[in-house]
Amino acid sequence: MTEPFGECGRKAPPEHRTVLLQEAIDALAVRPDGVYIDATFGRGGHSRALLERLGPEGRLLALDRDPEAVAAGREFGDARLRLQHRRFGEIAAAAEEAGVGEVDGVLFDLGVSSPQIDTARRGFSFRFEAALDMRMDTTQGETAEEWLARAKEDEIAKVIRVYGEERFALQIAKKIVAARHEHPLTSTGQLAALVREAVRTREPGQDPATRTFQAIRIHLNQELSELALALPQASDLLRSGGRLVVISFHSLEDRLVKHFMRDAAHPDHPGNLPKDLPLRAAELPAPRLRLIGKALKPQAAEIALNPRARSAVMRVAEKCGATGAGSHPCCA
């Protein structure tokens, strides 16, 4: 369902700091009459800044899978923006529903938002004693409690090892399976305590449960799969010269974004070509994107104000297209 958004001048909630806000908006090279998609609305930080640069003819489509984010967006009213309760893996369907064809820019701000982390009942954080939920969309899907109650030991270990990059994944999985035979695992505190028992070494400044909570959240919400679905759809929606801007907070996310942009910008990369088959230059696929600048990270001042920004990485690419009157230059 598409919902109207709102007063672009309203300040963001005090508990939420939008990471790389100005850098992301600058990277989109916003045109006052352009059409843009904020694929991860959150609490509307990027959307507000985009609306401030759009003129009366500009349009903005925003998506979020979290019903609480959508509810927050309903408090505003701006006819230029439409907010949909959707996963960003459905970005093409969202654009079609909103009557949006080609767009001038798409923005992704990945990961979990501060309101999600800081709301105890959501179960994302081990800092609060709460039910094990961890769903971004609380209207559907399996909770962390339900998954941990049924998943096999090897499945739990694989999720924690791959998505959490946790070297004690097997030990953690064994602890979880042993504990659930004695009593149901229902709270964040229970899970965090089990992980701390299983992890034998400590990383400075990081709770031993951090990687496991992150891994289970990524798995339950299928965050990497959604991203893999969304990136080609976003690229297809861009008009010539349109910008794709992605802010990642996890190495696996950033790797996926990096490789997608690289492969689209350099289709002649050895990994994209048939093996042992010589190709003439004219037969090589044309680039679909052009990389804009290098990966950008927050400045020290932003990290000091918002420590959660420290792992952020922003990458930017531009859609290639033919040159001509009124068009953007094509990729070199």
mmCIF file of C-alpha atoms in Angstrom:
data_model
loop_
_atom_site.group_PDB
_atom_site.id
_atom_site.type_symbol
_atom_site.label_atom_id
_atom_site.label_comp_id
_atom_site.label_asym_id
_atom_site.label_seq_id
_atom_site.Cartn_x
_atom_site.Cartn_y
_atom_site.Cartn_z
ATOM 1 C CA MET A 1 0.000 0.000 0.000
ATOM 2 C CA THR A 2 1.293 3.456 -0.886
ATOM 3 C CA GLU A 3 1.128 6.130 1.811
ATOM 4 C CA PRO A 4 1.652 9.899 1.553
ATOM 5 C CA PHE A 5 4.734 11.194 3.332
ATOM 6 C CA GLY A 6 5.403 14.513 4.730
ATOM 7 C CA GLU A 7 6.693 17.873 5.925
ATOM 8 C CA CYS A 8 10.228 17.728 4.626
ATOM 9 C CA GLY A 9 11.268 20.408 7.082
ATOM 10 C CA ARG A 10 10.483 18.359 10.176
ATOM 11 C CA LYS A 11 13.550 17.318 12.165
ATOM 12 C CA ALA A 12 14.568 13.683 12.473
ATOM 13 C CA PRO A 13 13.792 11.972 15.785
ATOM 14 C CA PRO A 14 16.579 12.650 18.293
ATOM 15 C CA GLU A 15 17.380 8.953 18.750
ATOM 16 C CA HIS A 16 18.262 8.460 15.106
ATOM 17 C CA ARG A 17 21.325 9.858 13.330
ATOM 18 C CA THR A 18 21.408 9.345 9.579
ATOM 19 C CA VAL A 19 24.874 8.185 8.512
ATOM 20 C CA LEU A 20 26.691 9.948 5.640
ATOM 21 C CA LEU A 21 23.629 12.113 5.117
ATOM 22 C CA GLN A 22 25.146 15.008 3.193
ATOM 23 C CA GLU A 23 27.557 12.774 1.294
ATOM 24 C CA ALA A 24 24.762 10.502 0.080
ATOM 25 C CA ILE A 25 22.547 13.371 -1.056
ATOM 26 C CA ASP A 26 25.470 15.037 -2.840
ATOM 27 C CA ALA A 27 26.326 11.723 -4.547
ATOM 28 C CA LEU A 28 22.783 11.499 -5.949
ATOM 29 C CA ALA A 29 23.339 14.822 -7.780
ATOM 30 C CA VAL A 30 19.684 15.688 -7.153
ATOM 31 C CA ARG A 31 17.762 17.436 -9.923
ATOM 32 C CA PRO A 32 14.850 19.609 -8.677
ATOM 33 C CA ASP A 33 12.459 17.951 -11.150
ATOM 34 C CA GLY A 34 13.907 14.466 -10.757
ATOM 35 C CA VAL A 35 12.394 11.175 -9.590
ATOM 36 C CA TYR A 36 14.158 9.287 -6.800
ATOM 37 C CA ILE A 37 13.776 6.162 -4.676
ATOM 38 C CA ASP A 38 14.802 5.881 -1.028
ATOM 39 C CA ALA A 39 14.788 2.101 -0.747
ATOM 40 C CA THR A 40 15.369 2.116 3.027
ATOM 41 C CA PHE A 41 13.203 4.833 4.576
ATOM 42 C CA GLY A 42 13.992 4.117 8.233
ATOM 43 C CA ARG A 43 13.018 7.299 10.037
ATOM 44 C CA GLY A 44 13.206 9.417 6.914
ATOM 45 C CA GLY A 45 16.566 11.154 7.332
ATOM 46 C CA HIS A 46 17.651 10.747 3.728
ATOM 47 C CA SER A 47 14.113 11.304 2.453
ATOM 48 C CA ARG A 48 13.847 14.637 4.263
ATOM 49 C CA ALA A 49 17.139 15.811 2.796
ATOM 50 C CA LEU A 50 16.078 14.685 -0.682
ATOM 51 C CA LEU A 51 12.766 16.531 -0.415
ATOM 52 C CA GLU A 52 14.600 19.692 0.574
ATOM 53 C CA ARG A 53 16.432 19.597 -2.771
ATOM 54 C CA LEU A 54 13.458 18.609 -4.894
ATOM 55 C CA GLY A 55 11.249 21.236 -6.481
ATOM 56 C CA PRO A 56 7.458 21.138 -6.850
ATOM 57 C CA GLU A 57 7.731 18.767 -9.831
ATOM 58 C CA GLY A 58 10.108 16.345 -8.124
ATOM 59 C CA ARG A 59 8.958 12.945 -6.869
ATOM 60 C CA LEU A 60 10.238 10.571 -4.219
ATOM 61 C CA LEU A 61 9.231 6.957 -3.615
ATOM 62 C CA ALA A 62 10.300 5.438 -0.290
ATOM 63 C CA LEU A 63 10.171 1.814 0.880
ATOM 64 C CA ASP A 64 10.536 0.110 4.228
ATOM 65 C CA ARG A 65 9.703 -3.392 5.405
ATOM 66 C CA ASP A 66 9.359 -2.282 9.045
ATOM 67 C CA PRO A 67 5.734 -1.352 9.852
ATOM 68 C CA GLU A 68 6.942 0.992 12.609
ATOM 69 C CA ALA A 69 8.976 2.966 10.074
ATOM 70 C CA VAL A 70 5.942 3.192 7.803
ATOM 71 C CA ALA A 71 3.816 4.336 10.750
ATOM 72 C CA ALA A 72 6.357 7.067 11.498
ATOM 73 C CA GLY A 73 6.139 8.221 7.884
ATOM 74 C CA ARG A 74 2.359 8.546 8.123
ATOM 75 C CA GLU A 75 2.779 11.414 10.580
ATOM 76 C CA PHE A 76 3.872 13.682 7.741
ATOM 77 C CA GLY A 77 2.219 14.926 4.564
ATOM 78 C CA ASP A 78 4.035 15.811 1.350
ATOM 79 C CA ALA A 79 2.378 15.096 -1.972
ATOM 80 C CA ARG A 80 5.736 14.630 -3.666
ATOM 81 C CA LEU A 81 6.536 11.458 -1.733
ATOM 82 C CA ARG A 82 4.910 8.026 -1.514
ATOM 83 C CA LEU A 83 5.833 5.516 1.190
ATOM 84 C CA GLN A 84 5.271 1.778 0.685
ATOM 85 C CA HIS A 85 5.453 -1.082 3.173
ATOM 86 C CA ARG A 86 7.739 -3.333 1.132
ATOM 87 C CA ARG A 87 11.087 -5.097 1.153
ATOM 88 C CA PHE A 88 13.624 -3.403 -1.091
ATOM 89 C CA GLY A 89 13.961 -6.681 -2.954
ATOM 90 C CA GLU A 90 10.574 -5.681 -4.419
ATOM 91 C CA ILE A 91 11.787 -2.293 -5.669
ATOM 92 C CA ALA A 92 10.678 -2.874 -9.269
ATOM 93 C CA ALA A 93 7.147 -3.827 -8.171
ATOM 94 C CA ALA A 94 7.055 -0.824 -5.852
ATOM 95 C CA ALA A 95 7.986 1.508 -8.694
ATOM 96 C CA GLU A 96 5.337 -0.029 -10.945
ATOM 97 C CA GLU A 97 2.662 0.346 -8.257
ATOM 98 C CA ALA A 98 3.597 4.005 -7.767
ATOM 99 C CA GLY A 99 3.527 4.676 -11.502
ATOM 100 C CA VAL A 100 7.250 5.354 -11.592
ATOM 101 C CA GLY A 101 9.190 4.465 -14.741
ATOM 102 C CA GLU A 102 12.790 5.559 -15.063
ATOM 103 C CA VAL A 103 14.323 7.297 -12.054
ATOM 104 C CA ASP A 104 17.216 9.702 -11.537
ATOM 105 C CA GLY A 105 18.596 8.034 -8.443
ATOM 106 C CA VAL A 106 18.223 5.154 -5.989
ATOM 107 C CA LEU A 107 19.565 5.162 -2.434
ATOM 108 C CA PHE A 108 20.110 2.185 -0.128
ATOM 109 C CA ASP A 109 21.093 2.675 3.533
ATOM 110 C CA LEU A 110 21.510 -0.934 4.609
ATOM 111 C CA GLY A 111 21.493 -2.706 7.940
ATOM 112 C CA VAL A 112 19.431 -2.222 11.078
ATOM 113 C CA SER A 113 18.317 1.255 12.148
ATOM 114 C CA SER A 114 18.934 2.890 15.523
ATOM 115 C CA PRO A 115 15.223 2.766 16.502
ATOM 116 C CA GLN A 116 15.217 -0.974 15.809
ATOM 117 C CA ILE A 117 18.341 -1.544 17.905
ATOM 118 C CA ASP A 118 17.259 0.734 20.735
ATOM 119 C CA THR A 119 13.707 -0.584 21.079
ATOM 120 C CA ALA A 120 14.065 -3.468 23.521
ATOM 121 C CA ARG A 121 10.964 -5.421 22.444
ATOM 122 C CA ARG A 122 12.332 -5.808 18.903
ATOM 123 C CA GLY A 123 14.945 -8.229 20.233
ATOM 124 C CA PHE A 124 17.812 -6.974 18.058
ATOM 125 C CA SER A 125 20.115 -6.039 20.934
ATOM 126 C CA PHE A 126 21.658 -8.009 23.784
ATOM 127 C CA ARG A 127 21.786 -4.759 25.803
ATOM 128 C CA PHE A 128 18.139 -5.275 26.763
ATOM 129 C CA GLU A 129 16.320 -8.251 28.227
ATOM 130 C CA ALA A 130 13.597 -8.968 25.659
ATOM 131 C CA ALA A 131 11.911 -11.639 23.596
ATOM 132 C CA LEU A 132 14.002 -13.092 20.747
ATOM 133 C CA ASP A 133 12.268 -11.563 17.744
ATOM 134 C CA MET A 134 14.771 -9.820 15.381
ATOM 135 C CA ARG A 135 12.316 -9.510 12.477
ATOM 136 C CA MET A 136 12.445 -6.257 10.553
ATOM 137 C CA ASP A 137 8.875 -6.892 9.397
ATOM 138 C CA THR A 138 7.003 -7.933 12.531
ATOM 139 C CA THR A 139 3.887 -8.819 10.509
ATOM 140 C CA GLN A 140 5.390 -11.953 8.990
ATOM 141 C CA GLY A 141 8.172 -14.504 9.104
ATOM 142 C CA GLU A 142 9.887 -16.624 11.718
ATOM 143 C CA THR A 143 11.220 -15.083 14.929
ATOM 144 C CA ALA A 144 14.702 -15.768 16.265
ATOM 145 C CA GLU A 145 13.138 -17.783 19.092
ATOM 146 C CA GLU A 146 11.263 -20.000 16.635
ATOM 147 C CA TRP A 147 14.276 -20.529 14.409
ATOM 148 C CA LEU A 148 16.652 -21.339 17.270
ATOM 149 C CA ALA A 149 14.102 -23.846 18.613
ATOM 150 C CA ARG A 150 13.994 -25.878 15.389
ATOM 151 C CA ALA A 151 17.289 -25.343 13.506
ATOM 152 C CA LYS A 152 19.852 -28.124 13.524
ATOM 153 C CA GLU A 153 23.254 -27.606 15.097
ATOM 154 C CA ASP A 154 25.099 -27.513 11.772
ATOM 155 C CA GLU A 155 22.644 -24.955 10.347
ATOM 156 C CA ILE A 156 23.038 -22.663 13.363
ATOM 157 C CA ALA A 157 26.826 -22.982 13.174
ATOM 158 C CA LYS A 158 26.864 -22.174 9.452
ATOM 159 C CA VAL A 159 24.705 -19.061 9.871
ATOM 160 C CA ILE A 160 26.857 -17.735 12.696
ATOM 161 C CA ARG A 161 30.097 -18.564 10.883
ATOM 162 C CA VAL A 162 29.109 -17.124 7.486
ATOM 163 C CA TYR A 163 27.010 -14.090 8.447
ATOM 164 C CA GLY A 164 28.781 -13.297 11.710
ATOM 165 C CA GLU A 165 32.277 -14.296 10.590
ATOM 166 C CA GLU A 166 32.518 -15.878 14.036
ATOM 167 C CA ARG A 167 35.329 -18.420 14.522
ATOM 168 C CA PHE A 168 33.602 -19.958 17.559
ATOM 169 C CA ALA A 169 30.404 -20.647 15.601
ATOM 170 C CA LEU A 170 30.406 -24.402 16.211
ATOM 171 C CA GLN A 171 30.933 -24.012 19.955
ATOM 172 C CA ILE A 172 28.097 -21.477 20.112
ATOM 173 C CA ALA A 173 25.769 -23.761 18.164
ATOM 174 C CA LYS A 174 26.544 -26.671 20.497
ATOM 175 C CA LYS A 175 25.761 -24.494 23.513
ATOM 176 C CA ILE A 176 22.436 -23.411 22.016
ATOM 177 C CA VAL A 177 21.322 -26.944 21.150
ATOM 178 C CA ALA A 178 22.366 -28.304 24.560
ATOM 179 C CA ALA A 179 20.565 -25.495 26.391
ATOM 180 C CA ARG A 180 17.289 -25.853 24.492
ATOM 181 C CA HIS A 181 17.039 -29.496 25.556
ATOM 182 C CA GLU A 182 16.834 -28.273 29.145
ATOM 183 C CA HIS A 183 14.590 -25.224 28.722
ATOM 184 C CA PRO A 184 13.209 -23.051 25.905
ATOM 185 C CA LEU A 185 15.485 -20.307 24.667
ATOM 186 C CA THR A 186 13.195 -17.278 24.725
ATOM 187 C CA SER A 187 15.155 -14.129 25.621
ATOM 188 C CA THR A 188 18.037 -12.023 24.377
ATOM 189 C CA GLY A 189 19.698 -12.358 27.779
ATOM 190 C CA GLN A 190 19.668 -16.152 27.611
ATOM 191 C CA LEU A 191 21.199 -16.193 24.137
ATOM 192 C CA ALA A 192 23.859 -13.604 24.972
ATOM 193 C CA ALA A 193 24.882 -15.548 28.098
ATOM 194 C CA LEU A 194 25.292 -18.778 26.114
ATOM 195 C CA VAL A 195 27.417 -17.040 23.492
ATOM 196 C CA ARG A 196 29.661 -15.445 26.127
ATOM 197 C CA GLU A 197 30.251 -18.888 27.650
ATOM 198 C CA ALA A 198 31.225 -20.337 24.267
ATOM 199 C CA VAL A 199 33.509 -17.545 23.009
ATOM 200 C CA ARG A 200 36.918 -18.055 24.590
ATOM 201 C CA THR A 201 38.627 -14.853 23.468
ATOM 202 C CA ARG A 202 37.542 -11.214 23.722
ATOM 203 C CA GLU A 203 37.830 -8.525 21.059
ATOM 204 C CA PRO A 204 38.605 -5.105 22.537
ATOM 205 C CA GLY A 205 35.495 -2.954 22.781
ATOM 206 C CA GLN A 206 33.119 -5.643 21.469
ATOM 207 C CA ASP A 207 30.751 -7.888 23.365
ATOM 208 C CA PRO A 208 31.234 -11.584 22.448
ATOM 209 C CA ALA A 209 27.540 -11.782 21.504
ATOM 210 C CA THR A 210 27.782 -9.085 18.821
ATOM 211 C CA ARG A 211 28.648 -11.332 15.883
ATOM 212 C CA THR A 212 26.055 -13.979 16.750
ATOM 213 C CA PHE A 213 23.196 -11.492 17.116
ATOM 214 C CA GLN A 214 24.214 -9.870 13.836
ATOM 215 C CA ALA A 215 24.357 -13.222 12.040
ATOM 216 C CA ILE A 216 20.941 -14.403 13.227
ATOM 217 C CA ARG A 217 19.384 -11.061 12.262
ATOM 218 C CA ILE A 218 20.884 -11.171 8.769
ATOM 219 C CA HIS A 219 19.704 -14.756 8.290
ATOM 220 C CA LEU A 220 16.142 -14.228 9.554
ATOM 221 C CA ASN A 221 15.621 -11.150 7.401
ATOM 222 C CA GLN A 222 17.460 -12.600 4.382
ATOM 223 C CA GLU A 223 19.305 -9.299 4.099
ATOM 224 C CA LEU A 224 21.958 -10.409 1.612
ATOM 225 C CA SER A 225 19.433 -12.195 -0.595
ATOM 226 C CA GLU A 226 17.226 -9.092 -0.632
ATOM 227 C CA LEU A 227 20.207 -6.966 -1.604
ATOM 228 C CA ALA A 228 21.194 -9.352 -4.390
ATOM 229 C CA LEU A 229 17.633 -9.104 -5.735
ATOM 230 C CA ALA A 230 17.403 -5.337 -5.376
ATOM 231 C CA LEU A 231 20.650 -4.144 -6.984
ATOM 232 C CA PRO A 232 19.920 -5.270 -10.578
ATOM 233 C CA GLN A 233 16.330 -4.013 -10.295
ATOM 234 C CA ALA A 234 17.589 -0.615 -9.124
ATOM 235 C CA SER A 235 20.097 -0.483 -11.977
ATOM 236 C CA ASP A 236 17.367 -1.276 -14.494
ATOM 237 C CA LEU A 237 15.166 1.514 -13.112
ATOM 238 C CA LEU A 238 17.846 4.178 -13.529
ATOM 239 C CA ARG A 239 17.716 6.433 -16.558
ATOM 240 C CA SER A 240 20.947 7.366 -18.357
ATOM 241 C CA GLY A 241 23.055 9.383 -15.921
ATOM 242 C CA GLY A 242 21.017 8.274 -12.901
ATOM 243 C CA ARG A 243 22.917 7.484 -9.723
ATOM 244 C CA LEU A 244 22.954 4.379 -7.529
ATOM 245 C CA VAL A 245 24.171 5.117 -3.978
ATOM 246 C CA VAL A 246 24.612 2.312 -1.430
ATOM 247 C CA ILE A 247 25.701 2.634 2.207
ATOM 248 C CA SER A 248 26.759 -0.682 3.781
ATOM 249 C CA PHE A 249 27.609 -1.545 7.388
ATOM 250 C CA HIS A 250 28.790 -5.138 7.021
ATOM 251 C CA SER A 251 31.695 -6.555 5.050
ATOM 252 C CA LEU A 252 29.495 -9.116 3.285
ATOM 253 C CA GLU A 253 27.051 -6.404 2.177
ATOM 254 C CA ASP A 254 29.832 -4.158 0.964
ATOM 255 C CA ARG A 255 31.486 -7.018 -0.929
ATOM 256 C CA LEU A 256 28.229 -7.774 -2.728
ATOM 257 C CA VAL A 257 27.747 -4.106 -3.659
ATOM 258 C CA LYS A 258 31.368 -3.716 -4.733
ATOM 259 C CA HIS A 259 31.265 -6.749 -7.009
ATOM 260 C CA PHE A 260 27.890 -5.797 -8.504
ATOM 261 C CA MET A 261 29.065 -2.308 -9.395
ATOM 262 C CA ARG A 262 32.435 -3.535 -10.643
ATOM 263 C CA ASP A 263 30.907 -6.192 -12.863
ATOM 264 C CA ALA A 264 28.353 -3.756 -14.286
ATOM 265 C CA ALA A 265 31.060 -1.164 -14.953
ATOM 266 C CA HIS A 266 33.629 -3.626 -16.290
ATOM 267 C CA PRO A 267 31.838 -6.465 -18.099
ATOM 268 C CA ASP A 268 35.198 -7.360 -19.652
ATOM 269 C CA HIS A 269 36.466 -8.348 -16.196
ATOM 270 C CA PRO A 270 37.943 -11.877 -16.498
ATOM 271 C CA GLY A 271 35.380 -13.259 -14.064
ATOM 272 C CA ASN A 272 32.509 -12.193 -16.334
ATOM 273 C CA LEU A 273 33.732 -13.644 -19.628
ATOM 274 C CA PRO A 274 33.471 -17.175 -21.043
ATOM 275 C CA LYS A 275 36.593 -19.166 -20.264
ATOM 276 C CA ASP A 276 38.978 -20.092 -23.101
ATOM 277 C CA LEU A 277 36.915 -18.236 -25.728
ATOM 278 C CA PRO A 278 38.635 -15.336 -27.523
ATOM 279 C CA LEU A 279 36.379 -12.328 -28.013
ATOM 280 C CA ARG A 280 36.799 -9.351 -30.294
ATOM 281 C CA ALA A 281 36.347 -5.922 -28.718
ATOM 282 C CA ALA A 282 33.083 -5.375 -30.613
ATOM 283 C CA GLU A 283 31.656 -8.542 -29.059
ATOM 284 C CA LEU A 284 32.280 -7.484 -25.472
ATOM 285 C CA PRO A 285 29.170 -6.490 -23.512
ATOM 286 C CA ALA A 286 28.729 -2.752 -22.993
ATOM 287 C CA PRO A 287 29.136 -1.381 -19.466
ATOM 288 C CA ARG A 288 25.872 -0.619 -17.677
ATOM 289 C CA LEU A 289 27.310 1.491 -14.855
ATOM 290 C CA ARG A 290 30.206 3.890 -14.350
ATOM 291 C CA LEU A 291 31.925 3.957 -10.966
ATOM 292 C CA ILE A 292 31.889 7.387 -9.327
ATOM 293 C CA GLY A 293 34.846 8.043 -7.062
ATOM 294 C CA LYS A 294 36.173 5.618 -4.475
ATOM 295 C CA ALA A 295 34.450 3.973 -1.542
ATOM 296 C CA LEU A 296 33.730 6.649 1.072
ATOM 297 C CA LYS A 297 33.760 6.263 4.855
ATOM 298 C CA PRO A 298 32.534 8.658 7.565
ATOM 299 C CA GLN A 299 34.901 11.324 8.851
ATOM 300 C CA ALA A 300 36.243 11.123 12.419
ATOM 301 C CA ALA A 301 33.905 13.921 13.511
ATOM 302 C CA GLU A 302 30.814 11.964 12.439
ATOM 303 C CA ILE A 303 32.050 8.794 14.136
ATOM 304 C CA ALA A 304 32.659 10.759 17.344
ATOM 305 C CA LEU A 305 29.041 11.959 17.310
ATOM 306 C CA ASN A 306 27.645 8.594 16.175
ATOM 307 C CA PRO A 307 29.896 5.577 16.900
ATOM 308 C CA ARG A 308 27.540 3.330 14.898
ATOM 309 C CA ALA A 309 28.773 5.105 11.768
ATOM 310 C CA ARG A 310 32.279 3.668 12.096
ATOM 311 C CA SER A 311 31.627 0.617 9.895
ATOM 312 C CA ALA A 312 29.755 2.493 7.136
ATOM 313 C CA VAL A 313 31.012 2.372 3.535
ATOM 314 C CA MET A 314 29.344 4.274 0.685
ATOM 315 C CA ARG A 315 29.717 3.338 -2.977
ATOM 316 C CA VAL A 316 28.340 5.248 -5.953
ATOM 317 C CA ALA A 317 27.751 4.340 -9.596
ATOM 318 C CA GLU A 318 26.095 6.087 -12.547
ATOM 319 C CA LYS A 319 23.939 4.521 -15.253
ATOM 320 C CA CYS A 320 25.546 4.454 -18.689
ATOM 321 C CA GLY A 321 23.673 5.554 -21.792
ATOM 322 C CA ALA A 322 24.062 6.966 -25.270
ATOM 323 C CA THR A 323 25.060 10.585 -25.733
ATOM 324 C CA GLY A 324 22.815 13.056 -27.475
ATOM 325 C CA ALA A 325 20.875 16.253 -27.021
ATOM 326 C CA GLY A 326 19.638 16.515 -23.472
ATOM 327 C CA SER A 327 21.126 13.184 -22.450
ATOM 328 C CA HIS A 328 23.870 12.293 -20.027
ATOM 329 C CA PRO A 329 27.295 11.211 -21.311
ATOM 330 C CA CYS A 330 27.777 7.508 -21.727
ATOM 331 C CA CYS A 331 30.429 5.554 -19.953
ATOM 332 C CA ALA A 332 33.955 5.707 -21.250
#
